[in-house]
XYZ file of C-alpha atoms in Angstrom:
407
model
C 168.271 155.904 34.168
C 165.686 152.850 34.005
C 164.474 153.755 38.085
C 163.784 157.569 36.009
C 162.040 156.717 33.366
C 159.312 154.278 35.770
C 159.385 157.069 37.843
C 158.442 159.078 35.330
C 155.638 157.110 33.510
C 154.017 156.648 36.637
C 153.326 160.001 36.706
C 151.929 160.556 33.737
C 149.913 157.493 34.365
C 148.667 159.807 36.914
C 148.592 162.767 35.298
C 146.233 162.667 32.658
C 143.444 161.550 35.145
C 141.916 163.829 36.062
C 138.923 164.229 39.261
C 135.499 165.502 37.967
C 131.500 165.851 38.886
C 129.514 163.874 36.794
C 125.769 163.975 36.731
C 124.840 160.233 36.666
C 127.805 158.778 38.751
C 128.736 161.288 40.939
C 132.535 162.078 41.499
C 134.753 159.948 39.310
C 137.905 160.543 37.006
C 138.425 161.523 33.304
C 141.222 160.713 30.941
C 142.570 163.991 29.808
C 143.763 161.198 25.900
C 142.655 158.739 24.695
C 143.852 155.140 27.003
C 144.400 152.183 24.487
C 143.692 148.175 25.851
C 145.436 146.967 27.653
C 147.608 150.000 28.922
C 148.182 150.510 32.481
C 145.171 153.261 33.999
C 146.585 153.115 37.983
C 149.637 152.110 39.509
C 149.112 152.351 43.541
C 152.369 151.987 45.673
C 151.798 149.659 48.603
C 152.372 152.170 51.340
C 149.316 154.217 50.007
C 146.872 151.575 50.595
C 145.399 151.039 53.777
C 145.688 147.223 54.961
C 144.922 145.433 58.719
C 149.333 146.419 58.881
C 148.689 150.366 58.407
C 146.576 149.587 61.464
C 149.213 147.356 63.251
C 151.420 150.657 62.624
C 148.883 152.669 64.923
C 148.501 153.434 67.971
C 145.703 150.289 67.675
C 147.839 148.305 67.038
C 149.243 147.051 70.872
C 145.852 147.086 71.479
C 145.065 144.399 68.860
C 147.963 142.043 69.502
C 146.271 141.670 73.456
C 142.694 141.397 72.559
C 141.786 138.460 73.212
C 139.536 136.376 71.613
C 141.149 137.725 68.097
C 139.595 140.634 66.582
C 138.784 139.660 62.932
C 140.714 141.511 60.648
C 137.439 143.477 59.337
C 136.329 145.399 63.169
C 140.326 145.883 63.057
C 139.781 147.863 59.538
C 136.404 149.343 60.998
C 138.007 150.559 64.294
C 141.130 152.567 62.258
C 138.584 154.299 60.374
C 136.792 155.151 63.109
C 139.615 156.144 65.464
C 140.921 158.299 62.159
C 137.659 160.166 61.769
C 137.454 160.664 64.725
C 140.949 162.287 65.185
C 139.835 164.519 62.662
C 143.033 167.547 61.561
C 145.554 165.222 63.382
C 144.732 162.073 61.371
C 147.646 161.729 58.785
C 144.646 160.578 56.506
C 142.507 163.290 56.950
C 142.787 164.173 52.639
C 141.630 160.553 51.525
C 138.683 160.654 54.939
C 137.720 164.038 53.370
C 136.611 162.424 50.153
C 134.746 159.235 51.738
C 131.378 160.069 51.505
C 129.537 161.043 54.723
C 126.893 158.476 54.730
C 126.348 155.339 52.052
C 123.119 154.033 50.286
C 123.559 150.271 51.401
C 120.610 148.036 52.711
C 121.475 148.593 55.805
C 121.625 152.955 56.187
C 117.885 152.418 54.369
C 114.798 153.060 56.154
C 112.347 150.378 56.567
C 109.888 151.874 54.789
C 112.087 151.183 51.745
C 113.561 147.990 52.245
C 109.439 146.771 52.365
C 109.785 148.045 48.865
C 112.145 145.911 47.563
C 111.916 142.891 45.589
C 111.170 139.042 47.300
C 115.362 138.086 47.118
C 116.589 141.302 48.214
C 114.499 142.121 51.276
C 115.462 139.082 52.577
C 119.480 139.897 51.988
C 118.840 143.140 53.291
C 117.663 142.224 56.416
C 120.223 139.815 56.667
C 122.653 142.252 56.129
C 120.804 144.547 58.763
C 121.247 141.973 61.685
C 125.335 141.060 60.216
C 126.128 144.862 60.997
C 124.345 145.029 64.214
C 125.878 141.709 65.819
C 128.834 142.969 64.678
C 128.629 145.824 66.501
C 127.357 143.777 70.035
C 130.238 141.729 69.378
C 132.901 144.275 69.686
C 131.430 147.190 72.182
C 133.397 144.953 74.546
C 136.794 145.463 72.760
C 135.533 149.381 71.460
C 136.054 149.802 75.586
C 139.267 148.834 75.674
C 140.194 151.226 73.669
C 139.310 154.089 76.868
C 142.723 155.617 77.605
C 143.460 156.248 73.468
C 140.650 159.113 74.515
C 139.537 161.481 76.239
C 136.244 160.565 74.543
C 133.831 158.120 75.946
C 134.742 155.129 73.128
C 131.027 154.490 73.739
C 130.064 158.044 72.439
C 133.232 157.476 69.261
C 131.800 154.048 68.414
C 128.534 153.989 68.282
C 126.145 151.768 66.253
C 126.036 154.624 63.485
C 130.404 154.971 63.303
C 130.477 151.250 62.790
C 127.591 151.139 59.795
C 129.901 154.035 58.380
C 133.103 152.080 58.378
C 131.507 149.074 57.613
C 130.108 150.605 54.338
C 133.145 152.313 53.445
C 135.060 148.729 53.617
C 132.290 147.276 52.034
C 131.544 149.097 48.883
C 134.993 150.526 48.740
C 137.927 147.785 49.324
C 140.037 146.090 46.693
C 141.046 142.809 47.119
C 144.890 141.943 48.856
C 145.160 138.628 50.602
C 147.783 138.796 53.377
C 149.129 135.917 55.768
C 147.008 134.962 58.333
C 148.526 136.448 61.852
C 147.830 135.425 65.720
C 146.580 138.402 66.829
C 143.591 138.467 64.511
C 140.175 135.987 63.672
C 140.389 133.151 61.200
C 138.346 134.928 59.480
C 140.181 136.179 55.894
C 142.397 138.786 55.560
C 141.562 140.368 52.089
C 140.919 144.028 52.463
C 142.280 147.218 51.395
C 141.452 150.475 51.483
C 142.500 152.802 48.186
C 142.149 155.889 47.851
C 142.176 157.887 44.758
C 141.597 154.536 42.767
C 138.335 154.312 44.487
C 137.117 157.348 42.762
C 137.028 154.520 39.726
C 133.087 154.374 39.009
C 131.868 150.660 38.144
C 130.406 150.134 34.375
C 129.021 146.905 33.752
C 130.221 147.068 29.956
C 134.220 147.865 30.573
C 136.883 145.496 31.687
C 139.864 145.756 33.768
C 142.938 143.276 35.033
C 143.159 144.539 38.863
C 145.419 142.694 40.838
C 148.298 143.905 43.150
C 152.096 143.555 41.480
C 154.074 141.247 43.781
C 157.096 142.768 41.759
C 156.025 146.729 41.778
C 154.487 146.402 45.022
C 151.501 148.092 43.571
C 148.043 147.646 43.227
C 147.621 148.120 39.321
C 144.578 148.492 36.687
C 144.664 147.831 33.309
C 141.871 148.784 30.831
C 141.318 146.245 28.172
C 138.633 148.640 26.666
C 139.676 151.824 24.928
C 138.327 155.159 26.815
C 138.544 158.834 24.711
C 139.460 161.940 25.715
C 137.377 163.542 28.692
C 135.594 160.460 29.129
C 135.102 159.124 32.218
C 137.245 156.427 32.672
C 135.376 153.116 34.196
C 136.164 149.780 36.109
C 134.235 147.030 36.255
C 133.551 144.885 39.983
C 131.972 141.908 38.168
C 129.309 140.528 36.160
C 126.719 141.526 38.902
C 123.411 141.760 38.661
C 121.211 144.570 40.113
C 120.202 143.803 43.333
C 123.638 142.615 43.879
C 124.553 146.034 43.612
C 122.527 147.904 45.315
C 123.122 145.217 47.725
C 127.103 145.410 48.151
C 127.166 148.920 46.783
C 124.066 150.438 47.237
C 123.557 151.722 43.610
C 121.569 150.267 40.325
C 123.254 150.337 37.065
C 120.989 151.232 33.988
C 120.545 148.791 31.145
C 122.617 146.432 33.415
C 123.293 143.400 30.859
C 123.756 141.270 33.851
C 120.681 141.968 35.543
C 117.698 139.610 36.719
C 114.713 139.329 37.806
C 114.035 137.044 39.868
C 111.477 134.396 40.633
C 110.301 132.848 44.025
C 109.304 129.667 44.762
C 105.938 130.874 46.588
C 105.438 132.709 42.928
C 106.377 130.032 41.126
C 103.446 127.370 43.183
C 100.905 130.049 42.548
C 100.307 128.920 39.241
C 100.104 125.214 40.132
C 96.976 123.198 40.901
C 97.171 122.115 45.225
C 95.899 118.734 44.632
C 98.527 117.409 42.351
C 99.240 114.174 43.984
C 103.134 114.271 42.898
C 103.702 117.988 43.363
C 105.600 116.910 46.862
C 107.857 114.071 44.674
C 108.644 117.040 42.039
C 109.405 119.744 44.642
C 111.882 117.537 46.043
C 113.084 116.900 42.987
C 113.925 120.813 42.004
C 115.041 121.404 45.274
C 118.053 118.604 45.704
C 119.080 119.722 41.923
C 119.184 123.697 43.317
C 116.626 124.338 41.016
C 113.570 126.136 43.256
C 116.390 129.537 43.756
C 118.065 132.236 41.430
C 115.383 131.599 38.597
C 114.915 134.868 36.272
C 113.625 136.531 33.992
C 116.995 138.458 32.083
C 117.105 140.642 28.696
C 116.653 137.467 27.045
C 114.005 136.002 28.534
C 113.151 133.330 30.991
C 116.330 131.529 31.807
C 116.787 127.702 31.431
C 116.563 127.293 34.915
C 113.551 128.799 35.253
C 112.056 127.113 32.000
C 113.261 123.396 33.582
C 111.743 124.186 36.937
C 108.312 124.844 35.134
C 108.368 122.024 32.718
C 109.142 119.535 35.662
C 105.697 120.860 37.710
C 103.592 120.429 34.534
C 104.448 116.865 33.836
C 101.187 114.808 33.937
C 100.978 111.959 36.090
C 101.487 109.467 33.189
C 104.820 111.732 32.791
C 106.331 112.145 36.038
C 109.085 108.738 35.059
C 110.302 111.393 32.182
C 111.776 114.214 34.957
C 115.556 112.856 34.284
C 114.585 113.612 30.578
C 113.151 116.970 31.775
C 115.707 118.120 33.769
C 117.992 117.173 30.274
C 116.162 119.613 28.449
C 114.376 116.588 26.569
C 110.742 117.732 24.824
C 108.244 115.286 27.033
C 105.132 116.505 25.049
C 103.768 118.985 23.347
C 100.862 119.574 26.005
C 103.972 120.011 28.757
C 105.899 122.807 26.760
C 102.776 124.410 26.000
C 101.829 124.368 29.493
C 105.606 125.171 30.787
C 105.158 128.188 28.363
C 101.634 129.396 29.359
C 102.803 129.756 33.563
C 106.300 131.211 32.527
C 103.621 134.008 30.495
C 101.811 134.239 33.542
C 104.039 134.758 35.824
C 105.965 137.541 33.772
C 102.739 139.203 33.581
C 102.417 138.876 37.467
C 105.574 140.340 38.150
C 104.723 142.979 35.712
C 101.763 144.353 37.410
C 103.623 144.284 40.904
C 106.428 145.834 40.119
C 103.832 148.607 38.096
C 101.985 148.925 42.181
C 105.190 148.853 43.433
C 106.157 151.813 41.544
C 103.267 153.701 41.825
C 103.628 153.534 45.802
C 107.136 155.025 45.442
C 105.388 157.688 43.389
C 102.918 158.317 46.645
C 105.721 157.730 48.916
C 107.854 160.592 47.275
C 105.305 163.087 47.487
C 104.571 162.406 50.929
C 107.883 161.779 52.433
C 110.323 164.263 50.948
C 113.222 163.028 54.052
C 113.177 159.339 51.654
C 113.315 160.767 48.446
C 116.969 160.115 47.666
C 115.939 156.624 49.292
C 113.463 156.048 47.222
C 115.016 157.048 43.867
C 117.159 154.249 44.601
C 114.551 151.906 44.589
C 112.508 153.320 41.982
C 115.917 152.659 39.208
C 115.997 149.122 40.266
C 112.550 148.901 39.819
C 112.284 150.618 36.881
C 115.568 148.666 35.146
C 113.555 145.064 36.624
C 110.185 146.794 34.204
C 112.279 146.444 31.349
C 113.145 142.955 31.478
C 110.325 141.652 32.078
C 108.445 143.716 29.409
C 111.252 142.389 27.316
C 110.815 138.730 28.599
C 107.016 139.310 27.238
C 107.808 140.737 24.125
C 110.045 137.168 24.131
C 106.934 134.708 25.584
C 104.306 136.051 23.147
C 107.017 135.770 19.911
C 107.784 132.095 21.347
C 103.746 131.240 22.099
C 103.238 132.516 18.473
C 105.583 130.368 16.921
C 104.315 127.249 19.032
C 100.512 128.338 18.122
């Protein structure tokens, strides 16, 4: 009787979630009844997950077991996805493969002209992502060739760069964390991936809280909501407190009014506003670098971050104040002049970034007219830049009020 009730309740949990197309988020899951905080939303049995166990139990298993040096868990899953997609109607996973995106909007998939419109920190990370995927492809070509006996078609045609890019994006954007024990047939890279059909229809919202983990007792991956959800509303999960640059880099989308979003200030931008002949400049930079205070300098919805203001206060120390740098790092007021100069430079940087962002938005608008084939990609970057502009304008308002107070 207990087992029967468990199965029934699990069916009920799935029954009240229905696939739905939303204008803003695309495919998602809608609840047909109100959900209460603490309620179990989804329980997905282990046999429904695609993991390295799935790969080893497929026809690829024996090839992976004997390949030296061992392939990584990531490349094993990529290979499985490409092979199953190629199998078409013959694949047991066809229903799942059919609902996966045909293309992705992660930076690795975007045109170089579009990436050049990214803010500086993200632009560098995007190039690194492209390099990572390219190197993964080049280092896996020999392994792909070893699978030739499984296919009538040439493996170079099946396992091409485009196919690997698609598989890598599928795993990067859609896997859940599920740790597996280390196995000799795989490299030492962590085996922590699991694709979860149906569950990955849940879209991200920074404003919800969920508890998600693999339940060792039920051998199921479970998602429990810590937020209420009204009847007929979309059910969301939260991928974590990520800013929009991280969301675009890892998942290929931007969250509107994301409370975790920030606009980053590069060290090059920072140094534009300080006299090049400052004799203590190198010493100040060394102090900041040693304490990791030249990275992650940001403007947020609540204005300039503590890290940004602290870095600017250290750089603003007068020659007679330099010995007080430790106090500046602790947040002490060194002098009214130091406070005001740091605030003035913060304001200048904020206005510079506003102008830069507005200029890029004009570029995007022009490119959308001239390059119809890039319109979708450009709209994504436009959304990021518009969110940045809102944050910077809010920060400018806060800085204005701080300047008034100081005066």
